[in-house]
Amino acid sequence: MDSGLPALVATDASAGASTDTSTGTSTAASTAADGGRRRRVPRGEVQRQMILDAFEGLLREMPAPEISVKDITEAAGIKRPNFYFYFESKDAVLGELVGLAWDDWAEAIGSYFRRAGESHADYFDRLFGASHAAWLVHGRVMVAGVQATGYDEKLRTRWTTLVAGLNGQLAAQMGRDAEAGLITPLSDDHGALIATLTDMIVMAFYKDRSLESTEAESARMLSALKAIWLGTWGASATPSR
């Protein structure tokens, strides 16, 4: 993690304690297995997180393009030079937040590949139920991230890389299942099918979170996506027993 500049007093949300301005380290600490010694959080780590938290908080008040570095530094309680020690621009902050949200989703899924004995219906539920749950938690970040792909080249490249990794694994799974005679996809071009499905799902989630849909509306959207997804894969809608 980056070595830090002097940190201001801040709350560590994960540990629920403050940061000492004289040391720039958190008084909160995890208990070590070797006798309960406290682990100090590096001040650079604290300030970086303060910037990320400030940006995400500001998204509740205004669209990402309207957020300035001044807004971020004031919300984080840090000086402007400290911001540029960690990020080259506000768009870089958004890019990192999108990456972290994607990591949370990937961790919740566990694997993009279909598990042994997992039906295609359950496969969809695991992949995109977890995905939608991540959008519920990180909705403003994900909406801002999708919007930023239209004007920020670096974020667009990062987003494209993340989606390409997902699509590659899903297309490989479709190919294996088709060869095994388990499904009959609508086309032999599995890559194009998966890319189109993913784009459709991303835009459906984007609309869902932009409009802040109700739970019932989101459930209806997921049900429709599942029907289209299973139909495209040529898979049964029967869940695993």
PDB file of N, CA and C in Angstrom, residues 174-185 234-235:
ATOM      1  N   MET A 174     -20.375 -22.512 -22.115  1.00  0.00           N
ATOM      2  CA  MET A 174     -21.395 -22.819 -23.117  1.00  0.00           C
ATOM      3  C   MET A 174     -20.862 -23.842 -24.109  1.00  0.00           C
ATOM      4  N   GLY A 175     -19.622 -23.677 -24.530  1.00  0.00           N
ATOM      5  CA  GLY A 175     -19.023 -24.617 -25.472  1.00  0.00           C
ATOM      6  C   GLY A 175     -18.921 -26.017 -24.900  1.00  0.00           C
ATOM      7  N   ARG A 176     -18.495 -26.132 -23.662  1.00  0.00           N
ATOM      8  CA  ARG A 176     -18.380 -27.454 -23.031  1.00  0.00           C
ATOM      9  C   ARG A 176     -19.743 -28.122 -22.899  1.00  0.00           C
ATOM     10  N   ASP A 177     -20.738 -27.344 -22.477  1.00  0.00           N
ATOM     11  CA  ASP A 177     -22.073 -27.913 -22.301  1.00  0.00           C
ATOM     12  C   ASP A 177     -22.687 -28.320 -23.637  1.00  0.00           C
ATOM     13  N   ALA A 178     -22.417 -27.540 -24.679  1.00  0.00           N
ATOM     14  CA  ALA A 178     -22.932 -27.878 -26.009  1.00  0.00           C
ATOM     15  C   ALA A 178     -22.276 -29.154 -26.524  1.00  0.00           C
ATOM     16  N   GLU A 179     -20.974 -29.285 -26.341  1.00  0.00           N
ATOM     17  CA  GLU A 179     -20.262 -30.485 -26.786  1.00  0.00           C
ATOM     18  C   GLU A 179     -20.740 -31.722 -26.038  1.00  0.00           C
ATOM     19  N   ALA A 180     -21.135 -31.529 -24.789  1.00  0.00           N
ATOM     20  CA  ALA A 180     -21.626 -32.650 -23.983  1.00  0.00           C
ATOM     21  C   ALA A 180     -23.084 -32.974 -24.276  1.00  0.00           C
ATOM     22  N   GLY A 181     -23.721 -32.192 -25.145  1.00  0.00           N
ATOM     23  CA  GLY A 181     -25.112 -32.436 -25.493  1.00  0.00           C
ATOM     24  C   GLY A 181     -26.095 -32.006 -24.425  1.00  0.00           C
ATOM     25  N   LEU A 182     -25.648 -31.144 -23.508  1.00  0.00           N
ATOM     26  CA  LEU A 182     -26.513 -30.714 -22.415  1.00  0.00           C
ATOM     27  C   LEU A 182     -27.390 -29.530 -22.797  1.00  0.00           C
ATOM     28  N   ILE A 183     -26.971 -28.784 -23.810  1.00  0.00           N
ATOM     29  CA  ILE A 183     -27.716 -27.608 -24.254  1.00  0.00           C
ATOM     30  C   ILE A 183     -27.663 -27.513 -25.775  1.00  0.00           C
ATOM     31  N   THR A 184     -28.562 -26.707 -26.320  1.00  0.00           N
ATOM     32  CA  THR A 184     -28.558 -26.424 -27.757  1.00  0.00           C
ATOM     33  C   THR A 184     -28.629 -24.916 -27.945  1.00  0.00           C
ATOM     34  N   PRO A 185     -27.481 -24.228 -27.916  1.00  0.00           N
ATOM     35  CA  PRO A 185     -27.475 -22.765 -28.043  1.00  0.00           C
ATOM     36  C   PRO A 185     -28.105 -22.303 -29.351  1.00  0.00           C
ATOM     37  N   GLY A 234     -30.341 -22.569 -24.743  1.00  0.00           N
ATOM     38  CA  GLY A 234     -31.013 -23.805 -25.126  1.00  0.00           C
ATOM     39  C   GLY A 234     -31.005 -24.797 -23.986  1.00  0.00           C
ATOM     40  N   ALA A 235     -31.240 -24.259 -22.785  1.00  0.00           N
ATOM     41  CA  ALA A 235     -31.152 -25.069 -21.567  1.00  0.00           C
ATOM     42  C   ALA A 235     -32.515 -25.197 -20.908  1.00  0.00           C
TER      43      ALA A 235
END
